[in-house]
Amino acid sequence: MDVVVSNTVVFPTGAIAAALARRRHAWIIHEPVAGWHYDVPPFARWLLRHRGHTLATVSDFNRRAWCDWLGPVRIEVIDQWVELPDDGPLPPPIDDARPRILVVGATPRKRADEVLDAVGRLALLGTEVRLDVMGDGPVSYGDQLRTQAQRLGVAHFVRLLGPIDVSRRLLLQYAAVVVACRDETFGRAAVEALLAGVPVVAARAGATPAVLHGVPGGALYEPGDEASLAARVLHVLTSRQQPGSSASAAALHIAPWSDEMRFAAALQRLLNIDSEASR
């Protein structure tokens, strides 16, 4: 073993193991600063600042956020690899021709409540859209979403699905995937949707705008503006019904994210940097 690679900052086990074994250590940071750094143990924060480690993260957005918090440290950006299985489980079937949109993540950080407000606005304008929220989350947040849906008069259009493995088959059930999170560190949900040829509507915040830059089938809205979000969703739904959809072009544009060898080369570059830094 020449090098230890860690994938989390919350549990600094890899850093400790590398120190005890006197091996080089490369630390890949996936977590966001906002909402996480208070849970980083003080010892892990000290280790992150220690110059004996090579630090890397998954986007320039996250690199800048962690540099601002940690101070004068060097953090590399490493290309990511996203594997999207073709097959997988589906949500319960529903006999309804209304278009469906998906939010991946049932926690407050993913802001399904913001998407729900946009669904309510669309219903008032005469466009009925079904919303599925997928993933684990606090029971209290699920109750909040149900109450909100009742208040907006769209409870019969909203489902909280719980955790389901993401696959191309699953994503193709939806007219669009909405990413409302403000601090996505990479934008995996957006990449997975685009790999499946499904349009993405995302908040102009976090790392997702960089993923969608120049990609056909991607639309950005101003965070917190449900009118802007509703307009983008409506535009995507309308465009999807027209011949010559841009979904396949988007999938081609985003295809490098699914290249395992691209990730392997990026990891090798990181380890080479780590080797040079240790000399």
PDB file of C-alpha atoms in Angstrom:
ATOM      1  CA  MET A   1       0.000   0.000   0.000  1.00  0.00           C
ATOM      2  CA  ASP A   2       1.544   3.278  -1.136  1.00  0.00           C
ATOM      3  CA  VAL A   3      -1.288   5.739  -0.527  1.00  0.00           C
ATOM      4  CA  VAL A   4      -4.524   5.967   1.454  1.00  0.00           C
ATOM      5  CA  VAL A   5      -7.481   7.702  -0.228  1.00  0.00           C
ATOM      6  CA  SER A   6     -10.340   9.047   1.944  1.00  0.00           C
ATOM      7  CA  ASN A   7     -13.807   9.979   0.663  1.00  0.00           C
ATOM      8  CA  THR A   8     -15.281  11.827   3.666  1.00  0.00           C
ATOM      9  CA  VAL A   9     -14.227  14.576   6.048  1.00  0.00           C
ATOM     10  CA  VAL A  10     -16.710  13.741   8.797  1.00  0.00           C
ATOM     11  CA  PHE A  11     -14.890  10.537   9.773  1.00  0.00           C
ATOM     12  CA  PRO A  12     -11.114  11.065   9.467  1.00  0.00           C
ATOM     13  CA  THR A  13     -10.331   7.351   9.770  1.00  0.00           C
ATOM     14  CA  GLY A  14      -8.294   7.226   6.558  1.00  0.00           C
ATOM     15  CA  ALA A  15      -6.144  10.177   7.579  1.00  0.00           C
ATOM     16  CA  ILE A  16      -5.403   8.567  10.937  1.00  0.00           C
ATOM     17  CA  ALA A  17      -4.649   5.201   9.311  1.00  0.00           C
ATOM     18  CA  ALA A  18      -2.282   6.838   6.826  1.00  0.00           C
ATOM     19  CA  ALA A  19      -0.459   8.641   9.634  1.00  0.00           C
ATOM     20  CA  LEU A  20      -0.097   5.472  11.688  1.00  0.00           C
ATOM     21  CA  ALA A  21       1.120   3.494   8.665  1.00  0.00           C
ATOM     22  CA  ARG A  22       3.340   6.387   7.537  1.00  0.00           C
ATOM     23  CA  ARG A  23       1.775   6.408   4.103  1.00  0.00           C
ATOM     24  CA  ARG A  24       0.782   9.249   1.826  1.00  0.00           C
ATOM     25  CA  HIS A  25      -2.803  10.430   2.139  1.00  0.00           C
ATOM     26  CA  ALA A  26      -5.123  11.895  -0.513  1.00  0.00           C
ATOM     27  CA  TRP A  27      -8.355  13.343   0.847  1.00  0.00           C
ATOM     28  CA  ILE A  28     -11.301  13.722  -1.576  1.00  0.00           C
ATOM     29  CA  ILE A  29     -13.956  16.037  -0.110  1.00  0.00           C
ATOM     30  CA  HIS A  30     -17.521  15.280  -1.246  1.00  0.00           C
ATOM     31  CA  GLU A  31     -19.454  17.105   1.485  1.00  0.00           C
ATOM     32  CA  PRO A  32     -20.554  20.735   1.268  1.00  0.00           C
ATOM     33  CA  VAL A  33     -19.273  23.276   3.753  1.00  0.00           C
ATOM     34  CA  ALA A  34     -22.739  24.686   4.512  1.00  0.00           C
ATOM     35  CA  GLY A  35     -24.614  22.416   6.888  1.00  0.00           C
ATOM     36  CA  TRP A  36     -21.671  20.062   7.364  1.00  0.00           C
ATOM     37  CA  HIS A  37     -18.665  21.912   8.713  1.00  0.00           C
ATOM     38  CA  TYR A  38     -20.154  22.160  12.210  1.00  0.00           C
ATOM     39  CA  ASP A  39     -20.139  18.351  12.300  1.00  0.00           C
ATOM     40  CA  VAL A  40     -16.512  18.032  11.216  1.00  0.00           C
ATOM     41  CA  PRO A  41     -14.535  16.995  14.319  1.00  0.00           C
ATOM     42  CA  PRO A  42     -11.973  19.631  15.380  1.00  0.00           C
ATOM     43  CA  PHE A  43      -9.231  17.050  14.927  1.00  0.00           C
ATOM     44  CA  ALA A  44     -10.379  16.444  11.313  1.00  0.00           C
ATOM     45  CA  ARG A  45     -10.331  20.175  10.652  1.00  0.00           C
ATOM     46  CA  TRP A  46      -6.767  20.337  11.976  1.00  0.00           C
ATOM     47  CA  LEU A  47      -5.836  17.399   9.737  1.00  0.00           C
ATOM     48  CA  LEU A  48      -7.396  19.089   6.687  1.00  0.00           C
ATOM     49  CA  ARG A  49      -5.158  22.082   7.266  1.00  0.00           C
ATOM     50  CA  HIS A  50      -2.075  19.906   7.689  1.00  0.00           C
ATOM     51  CA  ARG A  51       0.223  20.194   4.705  1.00  0.00           C
ATOM     52  CA  GLY A  52       1.017  16.477   4.763  1.00  0.00           C
ATOM     53  CA  HIS A  53      -2.232  15.733   2.909  1.00  0.00           C
ATOM     54  CA  THR A  54      -3.234  16.181  -0.708  1.00  0.00           C
ATOM     55  CA  LEU A  55      -6.736  17.639  -0.756  1.00  0.00           C
ATOM     56  CA  ALA A  56      -9.180  17.329  -3.639  1.00  0.00           C
ATOM     57  CA  THR A  57     -12.861  17.890  -4.197  1.00  0.00           C
ATOM     58  CA  VAL A  58     -15.492  17.303  -6.856  1.00  0.00           C
ATOM     59  CA  SER A  59     -16.138  20.790  -8.274  1.00  0.00           C
ATOM     60  CA  ASP A  60     -14.677  24.261  -8.403  1.00  0.00           C
ATOM     61  CA  PHE A  61     -17.671  25.498  -6.400  1.00  0.00           C
ATOM     62  CA  ASN A  62     -16.818  23.162  -3.528  1.00  0.00           C
ATOM     63  CA  ARG A  63     -13.114  23.910  -3.811  1.00  0.00           C
ATOM     64  CA  ARG A  64     -13.736  27.633  -3.320  1.00  0.00           C
ATOM     65  CA  ALA A  65     -16.154  27.009  -0.430  1.00  0.00           C
ATOM     66  CA  TRP A  66     -13.704  24.789   1.471  1.00  0.00           C
ATOM     67  CA  CYS A  67     -10.756  27.090   0.789  1.00  0.00           C
ATOM     68  CA  ASP A  68     -12.759  29.990   2.216  1.00  0.00           C
ATOM     69  CA  TRP A  69     -13.478  27.975   5.364  1.00  0.00           C
ATOM     70  CA  LEU A  70     -10.130  26.273   5.885  1.00  0.00           C
ATOM     71  CA  GLY A  71      -7.908  29.192   4.960  1.00  0.00           C
ATOM     72  CA  PRO A  72      -4.792  29.090   2.778  1.00  0.00           C
ATOM     73  CA  VAL A  73      -4.753  25.462   1.622  1.00  0.00           C
ATOM     74  CA  ARG A  74      -4.413  23.975  -1.849  1.00  0.00           C
ATOM     75  CA  ILE A  75      -7.356  21.877  -3.013  1.00  0.00           C
ATOM     76  CA  GLU A  76      -7.406  20.154  -6.402  1.00  0.00           C
ATOM     77  CA  VAL A  77     -10.559  19.479  -8.441  1.00  0.00           C
ATOM     78  CA  ILE A  78     -10.866  15.865  -9.577  1.00  0.00           C
ATOM     79  CA  ASP A  79     -13.096  14.725 -12.446  1.00  0.00           C
ATOM     80  CA  GLN A  80     -15.938  12.479 -11.339  1.00  0.00           C
ATOM     81  CA  TRP A  81     -17.366   9.281 -12.758  1.00  0.00           C
ATOM     82  CA  VAL A  82     -21.122   8.639 -12.714  1.00  0.00           C
ATOM     83  CA  GLU A  83     -22.372   5.129 -13.406  1.00  0.00           C
ATOM     84  CA  LEU A  84     -26.063   4.994 -14.345  1.00  0.00           C
ATOM     85  CA  PRO A  85     -27.515   1.456 -14.454  1.00  0.00           C
ATOM     86  CA  ASP A  86     -29.924   0.793 -17.301  1.00  0.00           C
ATOM     87  CA  ASP A  87     -32.382  -1.202 -15.221  1.00  0.00           C
ATOM     88  CA  GLY A  88     -33.781  -0.863 -11.728  1.00  0.00           C
ATOM     89  CA  PRO A  89     -36.993  -0.670  -9.681  1.00  0.00           C
ATOM     90  CA  LEU A  90     -39.799   1.709 -10.604  1.00  0.00           C
ATOM     91  CA  PRO A  91     -42.133   3.729  -8.380  1.00  0.00           C
ATOM     92  CA  PRO A  92     -45.673   2.405  -7.954  1.00  0.00           C
ATOM     93  CA  PRO A  93     -47.550   2.681 -11.274  1.00  0.00           C
ATOM     94  CA  ILE A  94     -50.143   5.370 -11.703  1.00  0.00           C
ATOM     95  CA  ASP A  95     -52.784   5.656 -14.414  1.00  0.00           C
ATOM     96  CA  ASP A  96     -52.405   9.327 -15.247  1.00  0.00           C
ATOM     97  CA  ALA A  97     -51.279  11.119 -18.385  1.00  0.00           C
ATOM     98  CA  ARG A  98     -50.127  14.250 -16.555  1.00  0.00           C
ATOM     99  CA  PRO A  99     -46.390  14.963 -16.898  1.00  0.00           C
ATOM    100  CA  ARG A 100     -44.267  13.973 -13.916  1.00  0.00           C
ATOM    101  CA  ILE A 101     -41.238  15.729 -12.480  1.00  0.00           C
ATOM    102  CA  LEU A 102     -38.784  14.328  -9.955  1.00  0.00           C
ATOM    103  CA  VAL A 103     -36.830  15.696  -7.012  1.00  0.00           C
ATOM    104  CA  VAL A 104     -34.023  13.409  -5.807  1.00  0.00           C
ATOM    105  CA  GLY A 105     -33.654  13.858  -2.058  1.00  0.00           C
ATOM    106  CA  ALA A 106     -36.266  14.221   0.691  1.00  0.00           C
ATOM    107  CA  THR A 107     -34.305  16.464   3.068  1.00  0.00           C
ATOM    108  CA  PRO A 108     -34.759  20.216   3.644  1.00  0.00           C
ATOM    109  CA  ARG A 109     -31.407  20.834   1.927  1.00  0.00           C
ATOM    110  CA  LYS A 110     -32.862  19.500  -1.353  1.00  0.00           C
ATOM    111  CA  ARG A 111     -35.724  22.038  -1.123  1.00  0.00           C
ATOM    112  CA  ALA A 112     -38.576  19.944  -2.477  1.00  0.00           C
ATOM    113  CA  ASP A 113     -40.846  22.519  -0.793  1.00  0.00           C
ATOM    114  CA  GLU A 114     -39.663  25.122  -3.308  1.00  0.00           C
ATOM    115  CA  VAL A 115     -40.512  22.775  -6.176  1.00  0.00           C
ATOM    116  CA  LEU A 116     -43.885  22.085  -4.587  1.00  0.00           C
ATOM    117  CA  ASP A 117     -44.646  25.819  -4.553  1.00  0.00           C
ATOM    118  CA  ALA A 118     -43.925  25.881  -8.295  1.00  0.00           C
ATOM    119  CA  VAL A 119     -46.250  22.906  -8.839  1.00  0.00           C
ATOM    120  CA  GLY A 120     -48.970  24.829  -6.997  1.00  0.00           C
ATOM    121  CA  ARG A 121     -48.360  27.885  -9.156  1.00  0.00           C
ATOM    122  CA  LEU A 122     -48.557  25.826 -12.340  1.00  0.00           C
ATOM    123  CA  ALA A 123     -51.857  24.317 -11.177  1.00  0.00           C
ATOM    124  CA  LEU A 124     -53.287  27.826 -10.697  1.00  0.00           C
ATOM    125  CA  LEU A 125     -52.202  28.641 -14.252  1.00  0.00           C
ATOM    126  CA  GLY A 126     -53.983  25.558 -15.597  1.00  0.00           C
ATOM    127  CA  THR A 127     -51.025  23.188 -15.995  1.00  0.00           C
ATOM    128  CA  GLU A 128     -51.265  20.127 -13.762  1.00  0.00           C
ATOM    129  CA  VAL A 129     -47.937  18.443 -13.033  1.00  0.00           C
ATOM    130  CA  ARG A 130     -47.249  15.458 -10.820  1.00  0.00           C
ATOM    131  CA  LEU A 131     -44.319  15.694  -8.393  1.00  0.00           C
ATOM    132  CA  ASP A 132     -42.437  12.693  -7.025  1.00  0.00           C
ATOM    133  CA  VAL A 133     -39.930  13.201  -4.205  1.00  0.00           C
ATOM    134  CA  MET A 134     -37.503  10.319  -3.896  1.00  0.00           C
ATOM    135  CA  GLY A 135     -35.143   9.438  -1.054  1.00  0.00           C
ATOM    136  CA  ASP A 136     -34.833   9.232   2.715  1.00  0.00           C
ATOM    137  CA  GLY A 137     -35.539  12.236   4.865  1.00  0.00           C
ATOM    138  CA  PRO A 138     -36.784  13.403   8.261  1.00  0.00           C
ATOM    139  CA  VAL A 139     -40.355  12.426   9.062  1.00  0.00           C
ATOM    140  CA  SER A 140     -41.038  16.035  10.060  1.00  0.00           C
ATOM    141  CA  TYR A 141     -40.025  17.280   6.598  1.00  0.00           C
ATOM    142  CA  GLY A 142     -42.281  14.729   4.922  1.00  0.00           C
ATOM    143  CA  ASP A 143     -45.159  15.933   7.099  1.00  0.00           C
ATOM    144  CA  GLN A 144     -44.314  19.514   6.150  1.00  0.00           C
ATOM    145  CA  LEU A 145     -44.492  18.662   2.443  1.00  0.00           C
ATOM    146  CA  ARG A 146     -47.838  16.897   2.857  1.00  0.00           C
ATOM    147  CA  THR A 147     -49.299  19.876   4.732  1.00  0.00           C
ATOM    148  CA  GLN A 148     -47.960  22.247   2.097  1.00  0.00           C
ATOM    149  CA  ALA A 149     -49.436  20.160  -0.718  1.00  0.00           C
ATOM    150  CA  GLN A 150     -52.832  20.197   1.019  1.00  0.00           C
ATOM    151  CA  ARG A 151     -52.654  23.972   1.429  1.00  0.00           C
ATOM    152  CA  LEU A 152     -51.793  24.431  -2.257  1.00  0.00           C
ATOM    153  CA  GLY A 153     -54.576  22.092  -3.349  1.00  0.00           C
ATOM    154  CA  VAL A 154     -52.197  19.690  -5.120  1.00  0.00           C
ATOM    155  CA  ALA A 155     -51.957  16.860  -2.565  1.00  0.00           C
ATOM    156  CA  HIS A 156     -53.307  14.377  -5.125  1.00  0.00           C
ATOM    157  CA  PHE A 157     -50.417  15.278  -7.465  1.00  0.00           C
ATOM    158  CA  VAL A 158     -47.592  14.684  -4.966  1.00  0.00           C
ATOM    159  CA  ARG A 159     -45.941  11.434  -3.852  1.00  0.00           C
ATOM    160  CA  LEU A 160     -43.158  10.854  -1.340  1.00  0.00           C
ATOM    161  CA  LEU A 161     -41.595   7.665  -2.676  1.00  0.00           C
ATOM    162  CA  GLY A 162     -38.886   6.916  -0.144  1.00  0.00           C
ATOM    163  CA  PRO A 163     -35.548   5.491  -1.306  1.00  0.00           C
ATOM    164  CA  ILE A 164     -35.399   3.941  -4.805  1.00  0.00           C
ATOM    165  CA  ASP A 165     -32.228   3.072  -6.699  1.00  0.00           C
ATOM    166  CA  VAL A 166     -31.662   5.501  -9.566  1.00  0.00           C
ATOM    167  CA  SER A 167     -31.534   3.966 -13.038  1.00  0.00           C
ATOM    168  CA  ARG A 168     -32.098   5.001 -16.638  1.00  0.00           C
ATOM    169  CA  ARG A 169     -35.377   3.085 -16.573  1.00  0.00           C
ATOM    170  CA  LEU A 170     -36.538   5.062 -13.539  1.00  0.00           C
ATOM    171  CA  LEU A 171     -35.515   8.480 -14.833  1.00  0.00           C
ATOM    172  CA  LEU A 172     -37.245   7.913 -18.175  1.00  0.00           C
ATOM    173  CA  GLN A 173     -40.559   7.896 -16.296  1.00  0.00           C
ATOM    174  CA  TYR A 174     -40.195  11.652 -15.834  1.00  0.00           C
ATOM    175  CA  ALA A 175     -40.533  14.709 -18.043  1.00  0.00           C
ATOM    176  CA  ALA A 176     -37.864  16.543 -16.023  1.00  0.00           C
ATOM    177  CA  VAL A 177     -35.673  16.329 -12.941  1.00  0.00           C
ATOM    178  CA  VAL A 178     -35.598  19.431 -10.737  1.00  0.00           C
ATOM    179  CA  VAL A 179     -32.510  20.259  -8.639  1.00  0.00           C
ATOM    180  CA  ALA A 180     -33.452  23.002  -6.170  1.00  0.00           C
ATOM    181  CA  CYS A 181     -30.536  22.508  -3.760  1.00  0.00           C
ATOM    182  CA  ARG A 182     -28.359  25.601  -3.247  1.00  0.00           C
ATOM    183  CA  ASP A 183     -25.114  23.818  -2.403  1.00  0.00           C
ATOM    184  CA  GLU A 184     -24.801  20.729  -4.581  1.00  0.00           C
ATOM    185  CA  THR A 185     -21.112  19.925  -4.433  1.00  0.00           C
ATOM    186  CA  PHE A 186     -21.069  18.114  -7.770  1.00  0.00           C
ATOM    187  CA  GLY A 187     -24.530  17.804  -9.316  1.00  0.00           C
ATOM    188  CA  ARG A 188     -24.914  14.022  -9.531  1.00  0.00           C
ATOM    189  CA  ALA A 189     -28.717  14.104  -9.894  1.00  0.00           C
ATOM    190  CA  ALA A 190     -28.370  16.470 -12.853  1.00  0.00           C
ATOM    191  CA  VAL A 191     -25.680  14.345 -14.501  1.00  0.00           C
ATOM    192  CA  GLU A 192     -27.706  11.147 -14.055  1.00  0.00           C
ATOM    193  CA  ALA A 193     -30.799  12.762 -15.574  1.00  0.00           C
ATOM    194  CA  LEU A 194     -28.903  14.099 -18.568  1.00  0.00           C
ATOM    195  CA  LEU A 195     -27.191  10.739 -19.136  1.00  0.00           C
ATOM    196  CA  ALA A 196     -30.699   9.274 -19.351  1.00  0.00           C
ATOM    197  CA  GLY A 197     -31.753  11.984 -21.790  1.00  0.00           C
ATOM    198  CA  VAL A 198     -34.090  13.655 -19.284  1.00  0.00           C
ATOM    199  CA  PRO A 199     -34.154  17.483 -19.106  1.00  0.00           C
ATOM    200  CA  VAL A 200     -32.991  19.222 -15.914  1.00  0.00           C
ATOM    201  CA  VAL A 201     -34.273  22.395 -14.257  1.00  0.00           C
ATOM    202  CA  ALA A 202     -31.893  23.604 -11.548  1.00  0.00           C
ATOM    203  CA  ALA A 203     -31.308  26.493  -9.179  1.00  0.00           C
ATOM    204  CA  ARG A 204     -28.595  28.882 -10.274  1.00  0.00           C
ATOM    205  CA  ALA A 205     -26.473  27.969  -7.247  1.00  0.00           C
ATOM    206  CA  GLY A 206     -23.909  25.417  -6.133  1.00  0.00           C
ATOM    207  CA  ALA A 207     -22.081  23.222  -8.621  1.00  0.00           C
ATOM    208  CA  THR A 208     -25.061  22.341 -10.828  1.00  0.00           C
ATOM    209  CA  PRO A 209     -24.873  25.413 -13.127  1.00  0.00           C
ATOM    210  CA  ALA A 210     -21.360  24.352 -14.165  1.00  0.00           C
ATOM    211  CA  VAL A 211     -22.702  20.892 -15.054  1.00  0.00           C
ATOM    212  CA  LEU A 212     -25.486  22.423 -17.161  1.00  0.00           C
ATOM    213  CA  HIS A 213     -23.281  25.043 -18.855  1.00  0.00           C
ATOM    214  CA  GLY A 214     -23.761  24.725 -22.604  1.00  0.00           C
ATOM    215  CA  VAL A 215     -25.852  21.571 -22.253  1.00  0.00           C
ATOM    216  CA  PRO A 216     -29.029  21.322 -24.349  1.00  0.00           C
ATOM    217  CA  GLY A 217     -31.942  20.324 -22.141  1.00  0.00           C
ATOM    218  CA  GLY A 218     -30.748  22.206 -19.065  1.00  0.00           C
ATOM    219  CA  ALA A 219     -32.535  25.254 -17.628  1.00  0.00           C
ATOM    220  CA  LEU A 220     -31.633  27.445 -14.646  1.00  0.00           C
ATOM    221  CA  TYR A 221     -33.884  29.489 -12.383  1.00  0.00           C
ATOM    222  CA  GLU A 222     -33.199  32.006  -9.653  1.00  0.00           C
ATOM    223  CA  PRO A 223     -33.110  30.296  -6.228  1.00  0.00           C
ATOM    224  CA  GLY A 224     -36.176  31.030  -4.139  1.00  0.00           C
ATOM    225  CA  ASP A 225     -38.199  32.338  -7.092  1.00  0.00           C
ATOM    226  CA  GLU A 226     -40.997  29.810  -7.595  1.00  0.00           C
ATOM    227  CA  ALA A 227     -42.417  31.860 -10.477  1.00  0.00           C
ATOM    228  CA  SER A 228     -39.093  31.531 -12.311  1.00  0.00           C
ATOM    229  CA  LEU A 229     -38.982  27.814 -11.494  1.00  0.00           C
ATOM    230  CA  ALA A 230     -42.562  27.276 -12.693  1.00  0.00           C
ATOM    231  CA  ALA A 231     -41.771  29.093 -15.954  1.00  0.00           C
ATOM    232  CA  ARG A 232     -38.682  26.938 -16.574  1.00  0.00           C
ATOM    233  CA  VAL A 233     -40.588  23.721 -15.856  1.00  0.00           C
ATOM    234  CA  LEU A 234     -43.391  24.801 -18.199  1.00  0.00           C
ATOM    235  CA  HIS A 235     -40.856  25.635 -20.924  1.00  0.00           C
ATOM    236  CA  VAL A 236     -39.184  22.227 -20.565  1.00  0.00           C
ATOM    237  CA  LEU A 237     -42.531  20.427 -20.695  1.00  0.00           C
ATOM    238  CA  THR A 238     -43.569  22.359 -23.796  1.00  0.00           C
ATOM    239  CA  SER A 239     -40.249  21.836 -25.558  1.00  0.00           C
ATOM    240  CA  ARG A 240     -40.314  18.117 -24.780  1.00  0.00           C
ATOM    241  CA  GLN A 241     -43.575  17.721 -26.672  1.00  0.00           C
ATOM    242  CA  GLN A 242     -42.098  19.187 -29.847  1.00  0.00           C
ATOM    243  CA  PRO A 243     -40.216  17.183 -32.511  1.00  0.00           C
ATOM    244  CA  GLY A 244     -36.446  17.359 -32.370  1.00  0.00           C
ATOM    245  CA  SER A 245     -36.115  17.279 -28.583  1.00  0.00           C
ATOM    246  CA  SER A 246     -32.649  18.224 -27.328  1.00  0.00           C
ATOM    247  CA  ALA A 247     -32.540  15.371 -24.800  1.00  0.00           C
ATOM    248  CA  SER A 248     -30.348  13.070 -26.911  1.00  0.00           C
ATOM    249  CA  ALA A 249     -27.956  15.945 -27.651  1.00  0.00           C
ATOM    250  CA  ALA A 250     -27.700  16.614 -23.917  1.00  0.00           C
ATOM    251  CA  ALA A 251     -26.869  12.970 -23.260  1.00  0.00           C
ATOM    252  CA  LEU A 252     -24.032  13.150 -25.802  1.00  0.00           C
ATOM    253  CA  HIS A 253     -22.751  16.400 -24.261  1.00  0.00           C
ATOM    254  CA  ILE A 254     -22.638  14.910 -20.785  1.00  0.00           C
ATOM    255  CA  ALA A 255     -21.297  11.487 -21.852  1.00  0.00           C
ATOM    256  CA  PRO A 256     -17.725  12.126 -20.562  1.00  0.00           C
ATOM    257  CA  TRP A 257     -19.094  11.963 -17.007  1.00  0.00           C
ATOM    258  CA  SER A 258     -19.824   8.275 -17.563  1.00  0.00           C
ATOM    259  CA  ASP A 259     -16.280   7.501 -18.731  1.00  0.00           C
ATOM    260  CA  GLU A 260     -14.631   5.350 -16.070  1.00  0.00           C
ATOM    261  CA  MET A 261     -11.197   5.821 -17.633  1.00  0.00           C
ATOM    262  CA  ARG A 262     -11.548   9.598 -17.395  1.00  0.00           C
ATOM    263  CA  PHE A 263     -12.033   9.255 -13.648  1.00  0.00           C
ATOM    264  CA  ALA A 264      -9.130   6.801 -13.390  1.00  0.00           C
ATOM    265  CA  ALA A 265      -6.849   9.272 -15.186  1.00  0.00           C
ATOM    266  CA  ALA A 266      -7.966  12.085 -12.881  1.00  0.00           C
ATOM    267  CA  LEU A 267      -7.270   9.937  -9.826  1.00  0.00           C
ATOM    268  CA  GLN A 268      -3.833   9.054 -11.188  1.00  0.00           C
ATOM    269  CA  ARG A 269      -3.061  12.759 -11.677  1.00  0.00           C
ATOM    270  CA  LEU A 270      -4.104  13.401  -8.082  1.00  0.00           C
ATOM    271  CA  LEU A 271      -1.860  10.620  -6.791  1.00  0.00           C
ATOM    272  CA  ASN A 272       1.029  11.968  -8.867  1.00  0.00           C
ATOM    273  CA  ILE A 273       0.500  15.387  -7.271  1.00  0.00           C
ATOM    274  CA  ASP A 274       0.422  13.672  -3.887  1.00  0.00           C
ATOM    275  CA  SER A 275       3.687  11.857  -4.680  1.00  0.00           C
ATOM    276  CA  GLU A 276       5.408  15.090  -5.712  1.00  0.00           C
ATOM    277  CA  ALA A 277       4.112  16.899  -2.618  1.00  0.00           C
ATOM    278  CA  SER A 278       5.566  14.233  -0.334  1.00  0.00           C
ATOM    279  CA  ARG A 279       9.109  14.554  -1.653  1.00  0.00           C
TER     280      ARG A 279
END
